[in-house]
Coordinates of C-alpha atoms in Angstrom, one line a residue:
M200 CA -0.9 23.7 -4.1
S201 CA -0.1 21.2 -6.8
S202 CA 2.5 18.4 -6.9
R203 CA 6.2 18.8 -6.8
R204 CA 6.4 18.4 -10.6
N205 CA 3.6 21.4 -11.0
F206 CA 5.4 23.4 -8.5
L207 CA 8.7 23.1 -10.3
Q208 CA 6.8 23.8 -14.0
K209 CA 5.6 27.1 -12.7
I210 CA 8.5 28.7 -11.0
S211 CA 10.6 31.1 -12.9
F212 CA 14.1 30.3 -11.8
S213 CA 16.6 29.8 -14.7
A214 CA 17.8 26.2 -15.1
A215 CA 21.3 27.3 -13.8
A216 CA 19.9 28.8 -10.7
L217 CA 17.4 25.7 -9.9
P218 CA 19.6 23.3 -8.4
F219 CA 20.6 25.7 -5.6
M220 CA 17.3 27.8 -4.9
S221 CA 16.9 28.7 -1.5
L222 CA 14.2 27.3 0.8
K223 CA 14.8 29.3 3.8
D224 CA 11.7 31.0 3.8
T225 CA 9.6 27.7 4.1
A226 CA 12.1 25.7 6.0
P227 CA 11.9 26.8 9.9
A228 CA 14.1 24.7 12.1
A229 CA 13.2 21.4 13.3
V230 CA 11.6 21.1 16.7
E231 CA 14.5 19.2 18.6
K232 CA 16.9 22.2 18.4
N233 CA 19.2 20.7 21.4
Y234 CA 19.1 17.2 19.9
D235 CA 22.4 15.5 21.1
G236 CA 21.9 11.9 20.0
P237 CA 23.1 9.9 16.9
V238 CA 22.8 11.4 13.4
L239 CA 22.1 9.3 10.2
R240 CA 24.7 10.2 7.5
V241 CA 22.9 10.2 4.1
A242 CA 23.9 10.2 0.5
I243 CA 21.6 11.4 -2.2
M244 CA 21.6 9.3 -5.5
G245 CA 20.0 11.6 -8.4
L246 CA 20.8 15.3 -8.1
G247 CA 17.8 16.7 -10.0
S248 CA 15.4 19.2 -8.8
Y249 CA 13.8 16.9 -6.0
G250 CA 17.1 15.7 -4.8
T251 CA 17.9 19.4 -4.5
R252 CA 14.8 20.0 -2.5
V253 CA 15.6 17.1 -0.1
A254 CA 19.2 18.3 0.5
E255 CA 17.8 21.9 1.2
A256 CA 15.4 20.7 3.5
M257 CA 18.1 18.3 5.3
Q258 CA 19.8 21.7 6.1
Q259 CA 17.4 22.2 8.8
C260 CA 17.3 18.7 10.1
T261 CA 19.0 17.6 13.7
K262 CA 19.0 13.9 13.3
A263 CA 20.0 13.5 9.4
K264 CA 23.0 14.8 7.7
L265 CA 24.0 14.9 3.8
V266 CA 27.3 13.6 3.6
G267 CA 27.5 12.2 0.2
V268 CA 26.5 12.2 -3.5
I269 CA 25.8 10.0 -6.2
S270 CA 25.2 11.1 -9.9
G271 CA 26.1 10.6 -13.6
T272 CA 26.9 14.4 -14.1
L273 CA 30.2 15.4 -12.8
S274 CA 29.5 19.2 -12.9
K275 CA 26.6 18.4 -10.4
I276 CA 29.0 16.7 -8.1
A277 CA 31.2 19.3 -8.0
A278 CA 28.5 22.1 -7.3
W279 CA 27.1 20.0 -4.7
Q280 CA 30.5 19.3 -3.1
A281 CA 31.2 23.2 -3.0
R282 CA 27.7 23.9 -1.5
Y283 CA 27.2 21.2 1.0
N284 CA 30.8 20.6 2.0
I285 CA 31.0 17.1 0.9
P286 CA 34.3 15.3 0.9
A287 CA 35.6 13.8 -2.5
K288 CA 35.8 10.3 -0.9
N289 CA 31.7 10.6 -0.5
C290 CA 31.1 11.1 -4.2
Y291 CA 30.3 8.5 -6.5
N292 CA 28.7 7.8 -9.9
Y293 CA 26.1 5.2 -10.9
E294 CA 28.8 2.7 -12.1
N295 CA 31.2 2.8 -8.8
F296 CA 28.7 3.3 -6.1
D297 CA 28.9 -0.1 -5.0
A298 CA 32.3 0.8 -3.4
V299 CA 30.1 2.7 -0.7
K300 CA 30.4 -0.6 1.0
D301 CA 33.7 0.0 2.2
N302 CA 32.8 3.8 3.3
P303 CA 31.9 3.8 6.9
D304 CA 30.9 7.4 6.9
I305 CA 27.5 6.9 5.0
D306 CA 24.8 5.1 6.7
A307 CA 22.1 5.4 4.2
I308 CA 21.5 6.2 0.6
Y309 CA 18.2 7.9 -0.6
V310 CA 17.5 7.0 -4.1
I311 CA 15.9 9.8 -6.3
T312 CA 16.0 8.6 -9.8
P313 CA 13.6 7.5 -12.4
N314 CA 11.2 5.1 -11.2
A315 CA 12.1 2.2 -13.3
L316 CA 15.9 2.4 -12.0
H317 CA 14.8 2.0 -8.6
K318 CA 14.9 -1.7 -8.2
E319 CA 18.2 -2.3 -9.5
Q320 CA 19.8 0.7 -7.5
V321 CA 18.1 -0.3 -4.2
I322 CA 19.1 -3.8 -4.5
R323 CA 22.6 -2.7 -5.2
V324 CA 22.5 -0.3 -2.0
A325 CA 21.2 -3.2 -0.2
K326 CA 24.1 -5.5 -1.2
A327 CA 26.5 -2.7 -0.1
G328 CA 25.2 -2.7 3.5
K329 CA 23.7 0.4 3.5
H330 CA 20.0 1.4 4.3
A331 CA 18.0 2.5 1.7
I332 CA 15.4 5.4 1.2
C333 CA 13.6 5.2 -2.0
E334 CA 11.6 8.0 -3.7
K335 CA 7.9 6.8 -4.5
P336 CA 6.6 4.9 -6.3
M337 CA 9.0 2.5 -5.1
A338 CA 9.0 0.6 -8.3
V339 CA 7.1 0.1 -11.6
N340 CA 5.1 -2.9 -10.2
A341 CA 4.4 -4.9 -7.1
A342 CA 6.7 -8.0 -8.1
D343 CA 9.7 -5.6 -8.5
A344 CA 8.9 -3.8 -5.3
Q345 CA 8.6 -7.0 -3.4
Q346 CA 12.0 -7.9 -4.7
M347 CA 13.4 -4.9 -3.4
V348 CA 12.0 -5.5 -0.1
D349 CA 13.5 -9.1 0.1
A350 CA 17.1 -7.8 -0.8
C351 CA 16.8 -5.4 2.1
K352 CA 15.6 -8.0 4.3
K353 CA 18.4 -10.4 3.1
A354 CA 21.2 -7.9 3.9
N355 CA 19.7 -6.8 7.1
V356 CA 19.2 -3.2 6.1
K357 CA 16.2 -0.8 6.3
L358 CA 14.2 0.1 3.4
L359 CA 12.2 3.0 3.7
I360 CA 9.9 4.9 1.1
G361 CA 9.7 8.9 0.7
Y362 CA 6.1 9.2 2.2
R363 CA 6.7 12.7 3.2
M364 CA 3.1 13.2 4.1
H365 CA 3.2 10.6 6.8
F366 CA 5.2 13.0 9.1
E367 CA 3.2 16.2 8.3
P368 CA 1.3 17.5 11.4
K369 CA -2.2 18.5 9.9
T370 CA -2.4 15.1 8.2
L371 CA -1.3 13.6 11.5
E372 CA -4.0 15.4 13.3
V373 CA -6.7 14.1 10.8
I374 CA -5.3 10.5 11.5
R375 CA -5.4 11.2 15.4
M376 CA -9.1 12.2 15.0
R377 CA -9.8 9.3 13.0
K378 CA -8.3 7.0 15.3
A379 CA -9.9 8.7 18.4
G380 CA -13.5 7.8 16.7
E381 CA -14.0 11.6 16.2
F382 CA -15.4 11.1 12.7
G383 CA -17.4 8.1 13.8
A384 CA -17.3 5.2 11.2
I385 CA -15.6 6.3 8.0
R386 CA -17.9 6.1 5.0
F387 CA -16.3 7.8 1.9
F388 CA -12.9 9.3 0.9
Q389 CA -12.3 11.4 -2.1
G390 CA -8.7 12.1 -3.6
L391 CA -8.3 14.5 -6.4
S392 CA -4.5 14.5 -7.6
G393 CA -3.6 16.1 -10.9
F394 CA -1.7 18.9 -12.9
V395 CA -1.0 19.8 -16.4
I396 CA 2.2 18.3 -17.3
G397 CA 4.9 20.2 -19.5
D398 CA 7.8 19.2 -21.4
P399 CA 6.6 15.9 -23.2
S400 CA 10.3 15.0 -23.5
Q401 CA 11.0 14.4 -19.9
W402 CA 11.7 11.1 -18.6
R403 CA 8.3 11.0 -16.8
M404 CA 6.6 10.9 -20.3
N405 CA 9.3 7.9 -21.1
K406 CA 7.3 4.7 -20.1
A407 CA 10.6 2.7 -20.1
L408 CA 11.7 5.1 -17.4
S409 CA 8.6 6.0 -15.6
G410 CA 6.5 2.7 -15.7
G411 CA 3.5 4.7 -16.7
G412 CA 1.8 8.1 -16.9
A413 CA 0.1 10.4 -14.1
M414 CA -0.9 7.2 -12.0
M415 CA 2.9 6.6 -11.3
D416 CA 3.5 10.1 -10.5
I417 CA 0.7 12.0 -9.0
G418 CA -2.0 9.4 -8.6
I419 CA -0.1 7.6 -6.0
Y420 CA -0.9 10.3 -3.7
S421 CA -4.6 9.6 -3.7
I422 CA -4.0 5.8 -3.3
N423 CA -1.8 6.3 -0.3
G424 CA -3.7 9.2 1.1
A425 CA -7.1 7.0 0.7
R426 CA -5.3 4.2 3.1
Y427 CA -4.2 6.5 5.8
M428 CA -7.1 8.6 5.9
T429 CA -9.4 5.7 6.3
G430 CA -7.0 3.4 8.1
E431 CA -7.8 0.5 5.8
D432 CA -6.4 -1.4 2.9
P433 CA -9.0 -1.9 -0.1
V434 CA -10.2 -5.1 -1.0
W435 CA -11.2 -4.1 -4.4
V436 CA -10.7 -1.5 -7.3
T437 CA -12.4 -0.5 -10.4
A438 CA -11.1 2.1 -12.9
Q439 CA -11.7 3.9 -16.1
E440 CA -9.1 5.8 -18.4
T441 CA -9.9 8.8 -20.5
K442 CA -7.1 9.9 -23.0
T443 CA -7.8 13.1 -24.8
N444 CA -4.4 13.4 -26.4
P445 CA -3.0 10.1 -27.6
A446 CA -0.4 11.9 -29.5
K447 CA 1.2 13.1 -26.3
F448 CA 0.3 10.2 -24.0
K449 CA 1.2 7.3 -26.0
D450 CA 0.6 3.5 -25.3
G451 CA 1.3 2.8 -21.6
L452 CA 1.2 6.5 -20.7
D453 CA -2.0 7.2 -18.9
E454 CA -3.3 10.8 -19.1
T455 CA -6.4 10.5 -16.6
I456 CA -7.6 7.6 -14.8
Q457 CA -10.7 7.7 -12.4
F458 CA -10.8 4.7 -10.0
Q459 CA -12.8 3.6 -7.0
M460 CA -11.8 1.5 -4.1
G461 CA -13.9 -0.4 -1.5
F462 CA -12.7 -1.3 1.9
P463 CA -13.5 -4.0 4.4
S464 CA -15.5 -1.8 6.6
G465 CA -17.9 -0.8 3.6
A466 CA -16.2 2.6 3.2
V467 CA -15.7 3.5 -0.4
A468 CA -13.3 5.9 -2.2
S469 CA -13.5 7.7 -5.5
C470 CA -10.3 9.2 -7.0
L471 CA -8.9 10.9 -9.9
S472 CA -5.3 10.8 -11.1
T473 CA -4.4 13.1 -14.2
Y474 CA -1.7 14.9 -16.2
N475 CA -4.6 17.1 -17.9
M476 CA -6.0 19.3 -15.2
N477 CA -4.7 21.9 -12.8
F478 CA -5.7 22.6 -9.4
L479 CA -6.3 19.0 -8.2
D480 CA -4.8 18.5 -4.7
K481 CA -7.7 17.6 -2.4
F482 CA -8.7 15.1 0.2
Y483 CA -12.2 14.8 1.8
L484 CA -12.9 12.1 4.4
N485 CA -16.5 11.6 5.4
G486 CA -17.5 9.9 8.7
E487 CA -20.9 9.4 10.2
K488 CA -20.2 11.9 12.9
G489 CA -17.9 14.3 11.1
F490 CA -15.5 15.1 8.1
A491 CA -12.1 16.4 7.4
E492 CA -11.2 18.3 4.2
M493 CA -7.7 19.3 3.0
Q494 CA -6.8 21.4 0.1
P495 CA -4.0 21.6 -0.7
S496 CA -3.7 18.1 0.9
T497 CA -0.3 16.6 -0.6
G498 CA 1.7 19.7 -2.2
Y499 CA 4.8 20.9 -0.5
G500 CA 2.7 23.2 1.8
P501 CA 1.5 24.8 3.9
I502 CA -1.2 22.0 3.8
E503 CA -4.7 23.8 4.6
G504 CA -7.7 21.8 6.1
K505 CA -10.6 22.0 8.1
T506 CA -12.8 19.5 9.8
H507 CA -16.3 19.8 11.2
K508 CA -14.7 20.9 14.5
G509 CA -13.0 23.9 12.6
P510 CA -9.6 24.8 11.0
L511 CA -6.6 22.7 11.2
T512 CA -4.0 24.8 12.9
Q513 CA -0.8 22.7 13.3
P514 CA 2.5 24.5 12.1
H515 CA 3.9 24.2 8.9
I516 CA 7.5 22.6 8.9
T517 CA 9.1 21.9 5.5
H518 CA 7.9 18.3 4.9
Q519 CA 11.2 16.8 3.7
T520 CA 12.8 18.1 7.1
L521 CA 10.4 16.2 9.3
Q522 CA 10.5 13.3 6.8
M523 CA 14.2 12.9 7.1
D524 CA 14.5 13.6 11.0
G525 CA 11.6 11.1 11.3
M526 CA 13.4 8.4 9.1
A527 CA 16.6 9.0 11.0
A528 CA 14.8 8.2 14.2
L529 CA 13.4 5.2 12.5
I530 CA 16.6 3.8 11.7
L531 CA 18.9 4.9 14.5
E532 CA 16.4 4.4 17.4
N533 CA 13.5 2.1 15.8
K534 CA 11.2 4.9 16.6
Q535 CA 8.1 3.9 14.6
P536 CA 6.1 6.6 12.5
V537 CA 2.0 6.7 13.1
V538 CA 1.8 5.6 9.5
P539 CA 4.3 3.2 8.2
V540 CA 7.1 4.2 5.5
D541 CA 8.6 0.7 5.2
G542 CA 9.0 -1.3 2.1
E543 CA 6.2 -3.2 2.8
E544 CA 3.8 0.1 2.8
G545 CA 5.3 0.7 -0.5
V546 CA 4.5 -2.7 -1.9
K547 CA 0.8 -2.3 -0.8
D548 CA 0.6 0.6 -3.0
M549 CA 2.1 -0.9 -6.2
K550 CA -0.3 -3.7 -5.7
I551 CA -3.2 -1.3 -5.9
I552 CA -1.6 0.5 -8.9
D553 CA -1.3 -3.0 -10.6
A554 CA -5.0 -3.8 -9.9
I555 CA -6.0 -0.3 -11.3
F556 CA -4.4 -1.1 -14.5
E557 CA -5.9 -4.6 -14.7
A558 CA -9.3 -3.2 -14.1
I559 CA -8.7 -0.5 -16.7
K560 CA -7.4 -3.4 -19.3
T561 CA -10.4 -5.9 -18.3
G562 CA -13.0 -3.7 -17.6
N563 CA -13.8 -5.6 -14.4
K564 CA -13.9 -5.1 -10.7
V565 CA -10.3 -6.5 -9.3
S566 CA -10.3 -8.0 -5.9
L567 CA -7.1 -7.5 -3.6
S568 CA -6.0 -9.9 -0.8
W569 CA -3.6 -8.9 1.7
Q570 CA -2.9 -12.3 3.0
K571 CA 0.9 -13.2 3.3

């Protein structure tokens, strides 16, 4: 399974049908069918293809409910109102959504817009007194990401990042096995993340909006995956960039990056991020006593994998359904996930991306420090 962009490239629905495609065949009901507790009321900002995917998945949630929308396109707002029964008072555009501070019927806003817009929009959400959920990467660099964290702390609201894999059952089983020592000391991680990007005019190929190329889109999966699979944060990175089509991948838009990371334990990682190769969605974890292999490892699912003990057989539930219910539990009940999804987690990934770009620019090994 490829990334969400690759998936959307290949489906054959028309542009008109895409915003409301049915996901019922891949969205079984969440586990807690008889849940009778508080519900997180969410507005989605950015009504594109991934916003649609989240909205459809939320129809199966028990702890989170879609109640509002924020968009610059009036026709999308009208269509979402009709489909999801959203009242007019919960509909905003990008200019007036600060008024949500006076709307007690919205608890949180999920920002699903181009990367470069996240910082300003999340800070505005925080100033409006609403919890912020931000799609990854959370910003275009670590400095901007830290400003987002600081703004949410100042406003006393939560900032969560859209790490759906942190709630995925097979992924969590591998993490459980690693924590239980079933792999022994971790020695090596490999992460392969890539697909051939399509339309060159899309915002992801505009550095001003994306902040970069493949690394800011698909490469972050291997970065974050290396961290939750090994259970460590890297202390150094090295990286090399390959560009075969400079006309398409202009300055600041990376096509293919190979990068390596070293961890405090001595474990190492070798990863690939690319917009020029399909069928790359694989994690491999090697320990002194065993291994885990996942392919696909981060696609929409079902995730497939095995360890030295046999196949991973945990059930598939739509990732965004699990994510939104898990985030609702975190916000409403302070129930912490196995792997953090807070803003600080997102800042770490951005620091690693910054270091990778620095390593490419200088040709040097770049050290990372996690002291506050």
